[in-house]
C-alpha positions as MATLAB code, in Angstrom:
seq = 'PNTILNEKLFDFIVARYKFFIILGDLNAKSKDWFCPIGNKKGETLINIINKHNLKILNNDKPTFKRSKNVLDLSICSESLYLFFKKFDVLKEEISDHFPTLTIFEKLSLIKPKIEHKKINWEFFKRYIIENHVESSTINSINEIEREYTRLTDEIKLALNKATFTFTTPFTTKPIQTVSRELLNLIKLKRKIRRLYIRTNNPEHKKLFNFLERNLKKKLIERKNNQLIDEFNKLKNFNQSENKHWKLIKKLENKDESNVKEHSITHNGKTFIDKTEISNLFADNLANIFTDESHRSHIPRTFIQSNDPPVWITIDELYNAIKNLNIKASPGFDNISNKVIKNLPSKFIYSILKLFNSSLEFSYIPNSWKHSKITMIPKKKKPPDNIESYRPISLLNCIGKLLEKIINDKIQKWAEQNHVLPNCQSGFRKNRSTQEHILRINQSIINGFNQIKITGAILFDLEKAFDKAIHSGILIKLHEKGLNSNLINWMNNFLTDPEYCSIWGFKINKTKTCHTTFTTAGVRKNYDEKYKLNLLIDNEQIPLDPYPTFLGIKLDPKLSYKNHLDEISKKQISKVNLIKKIKKFKWSSSIKINRTLYKSLIQSVFDYCFIIIQSDTQKIKKKLQIFQNNVLRIIKNFPIKTSIESIHKTLKIETIDQRSNKLFLKFIKSKANNELIANEIADFISSENQRFITPFEKIRLSGDNYTP';
ca = [
     -32.013   28.652  -11.295;
     -29.823   31.614  -12.032;
     -26.219   30.082  -11.745;
     -24.503   29.092  -13.415;
     -23.981   25.524  -13.996;
     -20.420   23.613  -12.985;
     -19.142   22.596  -16.103;
     -16.281   21.009  -13.812;
     -17.949   19.143  -11.612;
     -18.275   17.024  -14.042;
     -14.829   17.141  -14.803;
     -14.076   15.994  -12.105;
     -15.939   13.454  -11.256;
     -15.781   10.961  -14.948;
     -11.682   11.963  -14.469;
     -11.813   10.058  -10.546;
     -15.063    7.735  -11.409;
     -16.135    5.143  -13.534;
     -19.580    3.482  -12.337;
     -21.505    7.362  -11.207;
     -25.062    8.175  -11.415;
     -25.578   11.733  -11.111;
     -29.870   12.338   -9.465;
     -31.031   16.390   -9.184;
     -32.490   19.215   -9.818;
     -30.227   21.569  -12.778;
     -32.709   23.170  -13.202;
     -31.366   22.698  -17.592;
     -33.539   22.149  -19.769;
     -34.159   20.877  -23.863;
     -36.102   19.275  -26.121;
     -33.493   16.177  -25.553;
     -34.842   14.953  -22.375;
     -39.206   16.182  -23.297;
     -38.811   19.762  -21.908;
     -41.688   21.929  -24.356;
     -39.032   24.240  -24.658;
     -35.068   24.686  -23.898;
     -32.831   26.988  -22.318;
     -28.804   28.187  -21.413;
     -28.399   25.701  -19.201;
     -30.485   23.059  -21.879;
     -26.963   23.876  -23.666;
     -24.749   23.339  -21.488;
     -25.665   20.285  -20.095;
     -26.236   19.548  -23.262;
     -22.383   20.032  -24.460;
     -21.094   18.216  -21.071;
     -23.492   14.765  -21.834;
     -21.486   14.485  -25.414;
     -18.815   15.585  -24.401;
     -17.984   13.037  -21.894;
     -20.149   10.072  -23.618;
     -23.380   10.571  -20.154;
     -26.192    8.858  -19.926;
     -29.813   10.293  -19.687;
     -31.765    7.699  -18.123;
     -35.502    9.337  -17.486;
     -38.469    9.075  -20.025;
     -41.076   11.149  -21.231;
     -42.922   11.827  -18.183;
     -42.082   15.086  -16.462;
     -40.691   15.913  -12.714;
     -41.545   19.170  -11.859;
     -46.052   19.875  -11.181;
     -47.034   23.536  -11.960;
     -45.447   22.651  -15.906;
     -44.236   20.280  -18.266;
     -41.156   19.857  -17.443;
     -38.153   17.571  -16.726;
     -36.005   19.441  -14.228;
     -34.759   16.314  -12.118;
     -32.652   14.755  -14.339;
     -30.711   10.649  -13.124;
     -28.146   10.365  -15.445;
     -24.915    8.564  -15.876;
     -21.329    7.022  -17.222;
     -21.566    4.447  -19.765;
     -20.269    1.816  -17.754;
     -23.657    1.837  -15.213;
     -25.231    2.115  -18.449;
     -24.974   -1.321  -19.534;
     -27.166   -2.210  -15.897;
     -29.935    0.476  -16.431;
     -33.703   -1.798  -15.989;
     -35.856    0.764  -15.510;
     -37.216    4.358  -15.084;
     -40.097    5.628  -13.621;
     -41.415    8.980  -11.906;
     -43.941    8.816   -8.649;
     -46.747   10.018   -8.699;
     -46.205   10.915   -4.665;
     -47.666   14.247   -2.715;
     -44.368   15.369   -1.362;
     -42.946   18.442   -2.398;
     -43.781   20.460   -6.164;
     -41.389   18.034   -7.693;
     -42.658   14.677   -7.825;
     -39.588   11.160   -5.910;
     -37.808    9.375   -9.511;
     -36.901    5.931   -9.028;
     -34.448    4.645  -11.313;
     -33.206    0.494  -11.710;
     -30.392   -0.415  -11.700;
     -29.770   -3.901  -11.920;
     -27.582   -6.977  -11.758;
     -24.518   -4.859   -9.973;
     -23.223   -7.017   -8.147;
     -20.662   -5.548   -5.437;
     -16.861   -7.213   -5.912;
     -15.106   -7.354   -2.867;
     -11.148   -6.866   -3.414;
      -8.889   -8.483   -2.441;
      -4.714   -6.587   -1.196;
      -1.547   -9.432   -2.008;
       0.892   -8.969    0.695;
       4.699   -9.616    0.550;
       7.569  -10.807    2.781;
      10.666  -11.402    1.945;
      12.445  -14.577    4.119;
      15.682  -12.420    4.390;
      17.444  -16.001    5.434;
      16.537  -17.714    2.533;
      17.160  -14.320    0.192;
      21.005  -14.479    1.666;
      21.687  -18.310    1.817;
      20.717  -17.947   -2.524;
      23.114  -15.744   -2.977;
      25.784  -17.364   -1.461;
      25.159  -20.458   -3.563;
      24.659  -18.471   -6.645;
      26.898  -15.288   -6.683;
      28.822  -16.362   -9.727;
      32.117  -13.556   -8.973;
      33.323  -11.705  -10.787;
      35.628  -11.209  -13.363;
      38.295   -7.902  -14.511;
      36.676   -5.024  -16.153;
      38.315   -4.242  -19.079;
      36.241   -1.590  -20.391;
      32.545    1.089  -20.850;
      30.594   -1.718  -21.800;
      31.437   -4.573  -19.027;
      30.553   -2.064  -16.368;
      27.007   -2.023  -17.963;
      26.839   -6.411  -18.690;
      28.901   -6.602  -15.381;
      26.064   -4.600  -13.449;
      23.328   -5.980  -14.916;
      23.938   -9.960  -14.127;
      24.411   -8.353  -10.877;
      21.486   -6.430  -10.237;
      19.606   -9.677  -12.722;
      20.643  -12.183   -9.776;
      19.889  -10.042   -7.257;
      15.989   -9.644   -8.345;
      16.300  -13.400   -8.980;
      17.016  -13.825   -5.092;
      13.981  -11.448   -4.094;
      11.672  -13.453   -6.163;
      12.516  -16.874   -4.780;
      12.964  -15.275   -1.545;
       9.260  -13.476   -1.766;
       6.619  -15.149   -0.660;
       2.865  -13.435   -0.942;
      -0.514  -13.660    0.547;
      -4.108  -11.682    0.776;
      -6.033   -9.723    3.279;
      -9.445   -8.144    2.248;
      -9.291   -4.784    1.587;
     -10.586   -2.927    4.101;
     -11.344    1.131    4.267;
     -11.579    3.388    6.514;
     -14.538    1.967    9.022;
     -17.648    3.950    8.303;
     -18.481    6.175   10.824;
     -21.867    5.076   12.281;
     -23.923    6.266   14.681;
     -26.561    4.884   17.244;
     -30.362    4.010   16.039;
     -31.241    6.569   18.552;
     -28.977    9.721   17.329;
     -30.387    8.288   14.090;
     -34.382    8.357   14.332;
     -33.707   12.146   15.591;
     -32.788   13.551   13.229;
     -34.916   11.957   10.592;
     -37.576   13.280   13.236;
     -35.346   16.929   13.168;
     -35.382   16.814    9.319;
     -39.927   15.695    9.461;
     -40.192   18.512   11.993;
     -38.570   20.433    9.722;
     -40.813   19.690    6.454;
     -44.203   20.758    8.643;
     -42.781   23.536    9.962;
     -42.034   24.995    6.399;
     -45.430   24.379    5.172;
     -47.406   24.863    7.972;
     -45.658   27.762    9.262;
     -46.845   26.997   12.951;
     -45.029   28.347   15.469;
     -45.308   25.188   17.923;
     -43.809   23.558   15.501;
     -40.817   25.655   15.138;
     -40.294   25.265   19.397;
     -39.948   21.307   18.374;
     -37.926   21.987   16.392;
     -35.365   24.143   17.559;
     -35.873   21.847   20.963;
     -34.835   19.313   19.055;
     -31.878   21.188   17.458;
     -30.909   21.378   20.286;
     -31.452   18.544   21.537;
     -28.815   16.363   18.726;
     -25.943   19.357   19.247;
     -25.624   17.696   22.449;
     -25.765   14.421   21.867;
     -23.243   14.955   18.100;
     -20.442   16.914   20.575;
     -20.747   14.271   23.175;
     -20.538   10.844   20.125;
     -17.092   13.253   19.213;
     -15.926   13.387   22.599;
     -16.065    9.959   23.091;
     -14.821    8.906   19.993;
     -11.393   11.765   21.198;
     -11.310    9.680   24.331;
     -11.213    6.958   22.116;
      -8.294    8.130   19.737;
      -6.443    9.291   23.416;
      -6.172    6.402   25.082;
      -4.296    4.411   22.676;
      -1.393    7.220   23.886;
      -1.936    5.524   27.624;
       1.407    3.413   26.759;
       2.943    5.688   25.217;
       6.472    5.128   23.572;
       8.745    7.960   22.382;
      10.385    5.265   19.435;
       7.322    4.049   18.049;
       5.897    5.700   15.026;
       2.521    5.428   15.479;
       2.525    7.285   18.168;
       3.788    9.949   16.673;
       1.226   10.010   13.573;
      -0.888    9.811   16.436;
      -0.039   13.547   17.856;
       0.175   14.768   14.365;
      -3.426   13.963   14.011;
      -5.359   15.114   17.466;
      -3.493   18.252   16.683;
      -4.892   18.725   13.529;
      -2.294   18.021   11.636;
      -3.258   14.453   10.300;
      -1.330   14.322    6.581;
      -1.853   11.013    5.019;
      -5.206   11.902    3.373;
      -3.560   14.431    0.415;
      -5.822   16.144   -1.487;
      -5.624   15.826   -4.783;
      -6.278   18.835   -7.047;
      -6.648   20.853   -9.901;
      -2.955   22.588  -12.028;
      -3.593   25.628  -14.141;
      -0.964   26.449  -16.732;
      -1.343   29.119  -19.748;
      -5.470   29.976  -18.711;
      -6.502   25.800  -18.832;
      -7.596   23.407  -15.924;
      -6.091   20.189  -16.042;
      -7.399   17.804  -13.903;
      -6.123   13.970  -15.928;
      -3.258   12.542  -13.504;
      -1.372   11.982  -17.703;
      -2.071   15.411  -18.554;
      -0.814   16.487  -15.026;
       2.337   14.531  -15.189;
       3.098   15.275  -18.726;
       2.612   19.686  -17.747;
       5.257   18.606  -14.427;
       7.518   16.425  -17.372;
       7.215   20.196  -19.811;
       7.901   22.229  -16.593;
      11.127   20.557  -15.047;
      12.478   19.189  -18.818;
      11.966   23.474  -19.316;
      14.279   23.913  -16.133;
      16.403   21.778  -17.047;
      17.315   22.137  -20.113;
      19.133   25.725  -22.420;
      19.441   24.293  -24.703;
      20.396   27.694  -26.363;
      23.913   27.525  -24.049;
      24.591   23.623  -23.541;
      28.225   22.377  -24.848;
      29.554   18.938  -25.843;
      31.758   17.397  -22.631;
      33.545   14.923  -23.666;
      33.392   11.853  -21.241;
      37.284   11.804  -20.217;
      36.676   15.641  -19.133;
      40.350   16.334  -17.866;
      43.870   15.229  -18.772;
      45.987   13.466  -16.097;
      48.627   11.962  -14.662;
      46.228   11.131  -11.276;
      47.133    8.356   -9.572;
      44.289    6.070   -9.134;
      41.323    6.071   -6.694;
      40.101    3.807   -5.191;
      37.350    2.295   -2.731;
      38.632    0.031    0.267;
      36.254   -2.461    1.236;
      36.158   -0.792    4.707;
      34.678    2.998    3.596;
      32.117    0.437    1.342;
      31.319   -1.506    5.131;
      30.962    1.777    6.514;
      28.991    3.455    4.187;
      26.652    0.059    3.881;
      26.279    0.229    7.489;
      24.933    4.190    7.468;
      22.270    3.797    4.833;
      18.587    4.698    5.604;
      16.789    0.794    5.053;
      13.215    3.624    5.163;
      14.591    5.453    1.374;
      12.860    4.826   -1.642;
      13.849    3.017   -3.940;
      14.314    3.547   -7.382;
      13.473    1.967  -10.530;
      15.229   -1.083  -10.452;
      13.472   -1.493   -6.668;
      16.873   -2.624   -5.064;
      15.988   -0.603   -1.855;
      18.637   -0.032    0.908;
      17.726   -3.286    3.062;
      18.645   -4.900    0.264;
      22.068   -3.812    0.366;
      22.424   -4.270    3.303;
      20.716   -8.058    3.688;
      23.753   -8.720    0.568;
      25.896  -11.676    1.764;
      29.882  -10.179    2.011;
      31.114  -12.804   -0.741;
      28.126   -9.940   -3.311;
      29.982   -6.871   -1.741;
      33.016   -7.637   -2.849;
      31.472   -8.190   -6.558;
      30.157   -4.613   -5.959;
      33.498   -2.923   -4.652;
      35.431   -4.179   -7.674;
      32.243   -2.387   -9.949;
      32.829    0.721   -8.349;
      36.564    0.985   -8.463;
      36.058    0.215  -12.419;
      33.333    2.671  -12.568;
      35.834    5.263  -11.181;
      38.853    4.002  -13.333;
      36.893    4.971  -16.840;
      35.190    7.842  -15.513;
      31.886    5.634  -16.191;
      28.644    5.183  -14.217;
      25.464    2.914  -16.133;
      23.235    5.013  -17.666;
      20.323    3.236  -15.106;
      21.882    5.545  -12.580;
      20.673    8.564  -14.221;
      17.030    7.578  -14.256;
      15.385    8.188  -11.534;
      11.218    8.666  -10.592;
      10.575   11.225   -9.099;
       7.338   12.447   -7.064;
       6.071   16.999   -6.472;
       5.184   17.701   -3.242;
       2.963   20.624   -2.869;
       5.683   23.646   -1.151;
       3.960   24.848    2.494;
       2.146   28.412    1.779;
       2.147   28.132   -1.791;
      -1.583   27.583   -3.946;
      -1.676   24.205   -5.172;
      -3.469   24.827   -8.208;
      -0.754   26.622   -9.621;
       2.909   24.247  -11.365;
       5.458   26.193   -9.859;
       4.124   25.523   -5.652;
       4.942   22.085   -6.272;
       9.226   20.703   -5.838;
      10.461   17.311   -7.308;
      11.474   14.637   -5.744;
      13.836   11.575   -7.779;
      14.609    8.392   -6.134;
      17.283    6.993   -7.917;
      19.103    3.713   -8.018;
      20.020    2.942   -4.516;
      22.949    0.982   -5.419;
      24.197    4.092   -7.286;
      23.498    5.895   -4.912;
      26.125    4.363   -1.892;
      29.031    5.027   -4.972;
      27.502    9.349   -4.812;
      27.937    9.198   -0.796;
      31.356    7.084   -0.996;
      32.558    9.404   -3.072;
      31.363   12.368   -1.629;
      33.118   11.476    1.072;
      35.927   11.457   -0.199;
      35.337   14.723   -1.763;
      33.555   16.552    1.219;
      37.636   14.763    3.411;
      39.864   16.167    0.723;
      37.785   19.957    0.728;
      38.052   20.101    4.888;
      41.444   18.783    5.345;
      42.695   21.284    1.713;
      40.867   24.661    3.112;
      39.055   24.497   -0.386;
      35.796   25.605    0.969;
      35.644   29.814    2.344;
      34.972   29.914    6.324;
      32.242   31.911    6.331;
      30.171   28.521    4.266;
      28.164   26.348    7.060;
      25.444   24.709    5.034;
      26.132   21.400    4.472;
      29.599   20.534    6.531;
      30.118   18.560    9.290;
      29.928   20.472   12.465;
      28.794   23.273   11.561;
      25.211   25.292   11.501;
      23.234   27.726   10.352;
      23.891   28.991   13.855;
      27.122   30.454   13.396;
      25.727   33.298   10.995;
      22.537   34.148   13.163;
      25.507   35.019   16.148;
      27.633   36.690   13.082;
      24.243   38.517   12.451;
      23.706   39.646   16.046;
      27.054   40.616   17.289;
      27.041   42.764   14.130;
      23.844   44.372   14.542;
      24.270   45.379   18.421;
      28.203   46.361   17.491;
      26.711   49.101   15.366;
      24.709   49.883   18.468;
      27.089   49.683   20.346;
      29.100   52.690   18.215;
      25.951   54.499   17.149;
      26.298   53.473   13.534;
      23.118   52.017   11.855;
      23.559   48.274   10.123;
      21.610   47.920    6.614;
      21.072   44.310    5.501;
      20.561   42.828    1.910;
      19.095   39.894    1.768;
      18.530   37.678   -1.351;
      17.537   33.672   -2.335;
      19.330   32.506   -5.062;
      16.985   30.472   -6.890;
      17.478   27.875   -8.936;
      20.936   27.241   -7.736;
      21.649   23.035   -8.562;
      19.562   22.933  -11.883;
      20.973   27.306  -13.153;
      24.411   26.147  -11.957;
      27.151   25.449  -15.272;
      28.555   21.653  -14.373;
      31.802   22.039  -16.330;
      32.475   25.658  -14.351;
      32.440   24.013  -11.146;
      34.644   21.158  -11.607;
      36.949   23.611  -13.889;
      37.643   25.144  -10.230;
      37.556   21.869   -8.616;
      40.318   20.024  -10.959;
      42.884   24.455  -10.223;
      41.784   23.663   -6.206;
      43.661   20.124   -6.496;
      41.118   17.218   -6.908;
      42.180   14.991   -8.238;
      41.056   14.344  -11.600;
      39.871   11.070  -11.730;
      37.056   12.196   -9.218;
      36.691   15.555  -11.601;
      36.054   13.233  -14.889;
      33.379   10.528  -12.590;
      31.257   13.199  -11.840;
      31.363   15.000  -15.158;
      30.315   11.624  -16.901;
      27.265   12.111  -14.013;
      26.043   15.618  -14.469;
      24.943   17.281  -17.020;
      25.871   20.576  -17.722;
      22.926   24.298  -18.313;
      24.498   26.547  -18.378;
      23.437   29.801  -16.422;
      22.742   33.370  -15.633;
      26.333   35.847  -16.046;
      29.333   34.262  -15.185;
      28.839   31.939  -12.693;
      24.966   31.621  -13.810;
      23.170   31.584  -10.117;
      19.401   33.646  -10.992;
      18.799   36.058   -7.823;
      14.401   35.003   -7.324;
      13.763   39.092   -6.775;
      10.302   38.188   -5.068;
      12.750   37.060   -2.101;
      15.154   39.829   -1.995;
      14.667   42.792    0.417;
      17.003   44.881    2.295;
      16.392   46.441    5.723;
      18.297   48.230    8.179;
      18.879   47.926   11.692;
      18.521   50.904   14.421;
      17.438   51.604   18.293;
      14.770   54.072   17.199;
      13.277   50.975   15.786;
      10.536   51.574   13.230;
       8.954   54.750   13.782;
       6.255   56.843   11.142;
       9.732   57.845    9.309;
      10.252   54.453    8.801;
      10.245   54.506    5.459;
      11.698   58.051    3.806;
      14.197   57.572    5.289;
      15.749   54.056    5.517;
      14.721   52.925    1.717;
      18.112   52.758    0.051;
      17.893   52.629   -3.719;
      19.021   49.501   -4.500;
      18.537   47.465   -8.002;
      18.226   43.915   -9.620;
      18.225   44.522  -13.476;
      16.774   47.619  -12.985;
      14.381   46.726  -10.551;
      13.554   48.135   -7.320;
      14.610   46.207   -4.184;
      11.866   46.594   -1.500;
      12.888   47.751    2.028;
      11.458   44.644    4.799;
      11.479   46.124    8.180;
      10.534   42.292    9.136;
      12.208   39.774    7.166;
      13.087   35.996    7.770;
      16.938   34.936    8.686;
      18.034   31.135    8.764;
      13.820   31.030   10.768;
      14.339   33.996   13.108;
      12.450   36.915   12.541;
      14.346   40.179   12.538;
      13.164   43.314   13.658;
      14.534   47.067   13.751;
      15.297   47.096   17.398;
      16.418   43.387   17.507;
      13.847   42.925   20.473;
      13.498   39.666   18.986;
       9.048   40.533   19.286;
       7.904   39.452   16.234;
       9.188   36.339   16.046;
       8.789   35.283   19.842;
       4.324   36.744   19.093;
       4.822   33.737   15.664;
       6.312   31.256   17.935;
       3.997   31.501   20.846;
       1.456   30.799   18.159;
       2.515   27.904   16.813;
       3.040   26.506   20.342;
      -1.216   26.599   20.834;
      -1.743   23.438   19.685;
       0.912   21.728   21.059;
      -0.223   22.868   24.292;
      -3.601   22.653   24.081;
      -2.908   18.600   23.801;
      -0.929   18.799   26.551;
      -4.142   20.261   28.041;
      -6.405   16.970   26.538;
      -4.087   14.253   27.760;
      -4.121   16.101   30.977;
      -7.112   14.992   31.451;
      -7.927   11.548   31.094;
      -5.595   11.582   34.307;
      -3.689    8.313   33.692;
      -0.894    6.999   35.463;
       1.817    8.039   31.830;
       0.002   11.755   31.634;
       2.926   13.685   33.543;
       5.477   11.196   31.883;
       4.213   11.889   28.335;
       3.127   15.264   29.113;
       6.878   16.472   29.768;
       8.176   14.462   27.175;
       5.708   15.890   24.203;
       6.640   19.320   25.600;
      10.592   18.026   25.606;
       9.886   16.802   21.637;
       8.029   19.428   19.904;
       7.907   23.097   23.051;
      11.369   22.666   24.499;
      13.378   22.298   20.696;
      10.937   25.862   19.484;
      12.627   27.382   21.967;
      16.153   25.674   21.598;
      16.821   27.218   18.253;
      16.557   30.370   19.969;
      19.690   30.137   22.424;
      21.863   32.721   20.460;
      19.600   35.306   20.251;
      18.132   35.231   24.141;
      21.408   36.058   24.798;
      20.703   39.439   23.823;
      20.537   42.204   26.740;
      18.092   44.349   23.785;
      15.364   42.797   24.849;
      12.998   40.867   26.430;
      12.515   37.275   24.703;
      14.220   35.288   28.100;
      11.387   37.016   29.923;
       8.183   35.954   28.934;
       9.224   32.681   26.954;
       9.801   31.611   30.488;
       6.277   32.860   31.503;
       5.006   31.113   28.547;
       6.841   27.961   29.827;
       5.671   28.180   33.128;
       2.102   27.910   32.383;
       3.252   24.806   30.577;
       5.161   23.164   33.059;
       2.203   24.270   35.468;
      -0.468   22.186   32.877;
       1.547   19.030   32.851;
       1.154   18.684   36.852;
      -1.416   20.461   38.843;
       1.264   22.585   41.765;
      -0.045   24.910   44.423;
      -0.297   28.292   43.997;
       2.681   29.415   45.484;
       5.350   26.629   44.891;
       8.474   28.630   42.890;
       9.482   28.597   39.956;
      12.986   27.260   40.682;
      10.534   23.957   43.077;
       8.381   23.853   40.033;
      11.367   23.324   37.222;
      13.133   20.804   39.663;
       9.804   18.797   39.998;
       9.932   17.999   36.502;
      13.265   17.767   36.108;
      13.799   21.066   33.465;
      16.080   23.040   33.032;
      14.826   27.323   33.556;
      15.237   28.970   29.825;
      18.334   30.783   30.636;
      20.043   27.544   32.452;
      19.051   26.196   29.125;
      20.310   28.677   26.857;
      23.240   29.634   28.757;
      24.286   26.267   28.743;
      23.778   25.696   24.747;
      25.488   28.830   24.162;
      28.601   27.795   25.933;
      28.167   24.610   24.094;
      27.633   26.182   21.194;
      31.206   28.184   22.053;
      32.997   25.586   22.880;
      32.878   23.400   19.779;
      33.848   26.676   17.556;
      37.107   27.164   19.677;
      38.495   26.391   16.080;
      37.033   28.545   14.105;
      38.299   31.484   12.550;
      35.305   33.736   12.240;
      33.824   33.236   15.753;
      37.364   33.681   17.343;
      37.554   37.180   15.437;
      34.522   37.844   16.644;
      35.553   37.017   20.949;
      38.416   39.027   19.689;
      36.686   41.825   19.369;
      34.604   41.393   22.311;
      36.987   40.797   24.950;
      39.187   44.141   23.044;
      36.069   46.165   23.094;
      34.815   48.419   26.296;
      31.660   50.319   27.815;
      29.504   48.504   25.997;
      25.657   49.724   25.665;
      24.165   46.882   24.579;
      25.539   43.583   25.916;
      26.046   40.844   23.580;
      25.795   36.970   24.016;
      29.704   36.989   24.881;
      28.714   38.177   27.550;
      27.748   34.998   28.949;
      31.783   33.965   28.549;
      33.107   37.136   30.515;
      30.330   36.114   33.224;
      30.680   31.738   33.316;
      34.765   32.539   34.100;
      35.383   29.643   31.167;
      39.038   30.921   29.103;
      37.506   31.131   25.258;
      40.631   33.288   23.693;
      41.140   31.998   20.409;
];
């Protein structure tokens, strides 16, 4: 009686269901449904009913024995009300409330069917070959638009002719049925509970407890049998089968197939309706990507130059098509990468002509700039906050193909002309984040060896792409010597929102911190001694002794203890999965678990191969103990079996062997990297090092890595 009526529950139901009935004692009184007097809940319920045009089906018969009130309400939607026949209050003695009966008639259950479409690719190719009209010379941007429209129309017509449809009955997830024996036991337990509440007889309480224990035991047994059925699907585990990995995620309690729908709260108002939420996201993205106070018009021909034209060769086009991901989603035209891969050579040459005309006139068809946007929730963020989602844009696949080719050309030019700074590892071939993990690790240990304190500021650029002035980037590329035809083409594709300061990047203050590395570690006076007066926009940058850098959790002593604890916790569910599979004693259990270990656990350890080489921590020993325990779970070994024999039997390297192998391979691959080469040279020239760096493995290996 003292609880507040939940209006959001009604909003939720109305937004998602057309036909529904709500039954229950809401403790809401009103003369509208024949109560002698009303109350606040009654007023609230009247507002809800009027808001959603709901119908109360009760008549004037009281449902509560001790008063004349109608408390047990039957409320239905306007759509369901069309089928309402009768409401009645039954004079049955079951509690202090009378049971109610609500009858609907002429309700028919329509069994929907799912329509499937399948494409006959051989017919598709043959139809294109027989009906394709070769492209004529393109002389203007209007002709580019017409030519692209003509080509897409040809593809869509061929797809329509090659597609056949068939239907199957609609099925949802199977209803979780229980045996008749279990159902009777549940009913008996509930009956005895009601009897005990009425009589307060100790014998009834004993019987109820007995039934509850017995029911719990049988439910656990039923759950275990279901689990066995699911695991049996893994008996013939295939590492390349996507369905097996989905089952692994499900058994690991990471099934993300059922994404929960959430309401969004913005400016103090909660939104449930899907259309309203979509508009809210659209407005938010518009505010991010546009800033009218700083926009300036940039002409389509951004750079005037006499640079030679840039042409795409047929080999470049074929190579790009060959590397397309056929699982990528299409844009508005629904022409997917799989369709492009099945286009005959005759049609590919027409696409080549269109692409080269696009480059020649620095023009991109307008439809290539339109995208379908899906909002994806960020991890560990509140789901009702609009800022907790990131957009995924589904662009036109033919347009993305041209983008890929031009991107490859620009990357090749940038590498050949040494345009990118050597310290940049992201978005570059044969470069990785491990380079920076090695460099920061080496810098800190060098500081330890020189009895110096090392400080670091870690910051994040907020919405870097969204805030970048594209015109400024294009001007820089022109100054570096990039062909003006490519620059003009990119200018036509990009918009030009201004960004802060000179280059416009805005630092995300919530992800910015500074830290200090010292052999003393974290002591009582750490904050007082090492906190510096560093400011961003007159705001203090916080001191964090345990920041995360490229997925590695750092600490002042560089012991990596916190990182070890974190990755060990993440492996618990994976180890439990291995234990469950082992219990079934399949002939393939060891093979499956060995594959799972290498894929799910060893891969996490592999990312740590740089920090494992550091001599300032015991991470290697602890990881080895962890690995030993898991390998003993995978296969039963006699107690006195040596660690070496266990690893040899299962054909898995020890942590030391694996990390050494990965580190030496990494160093050898970076022989031409100036930054890494300088780090090696400094190490070789230094003497009497108290703290051993990862480069010590070079000396021990006996190989020559001198730059």
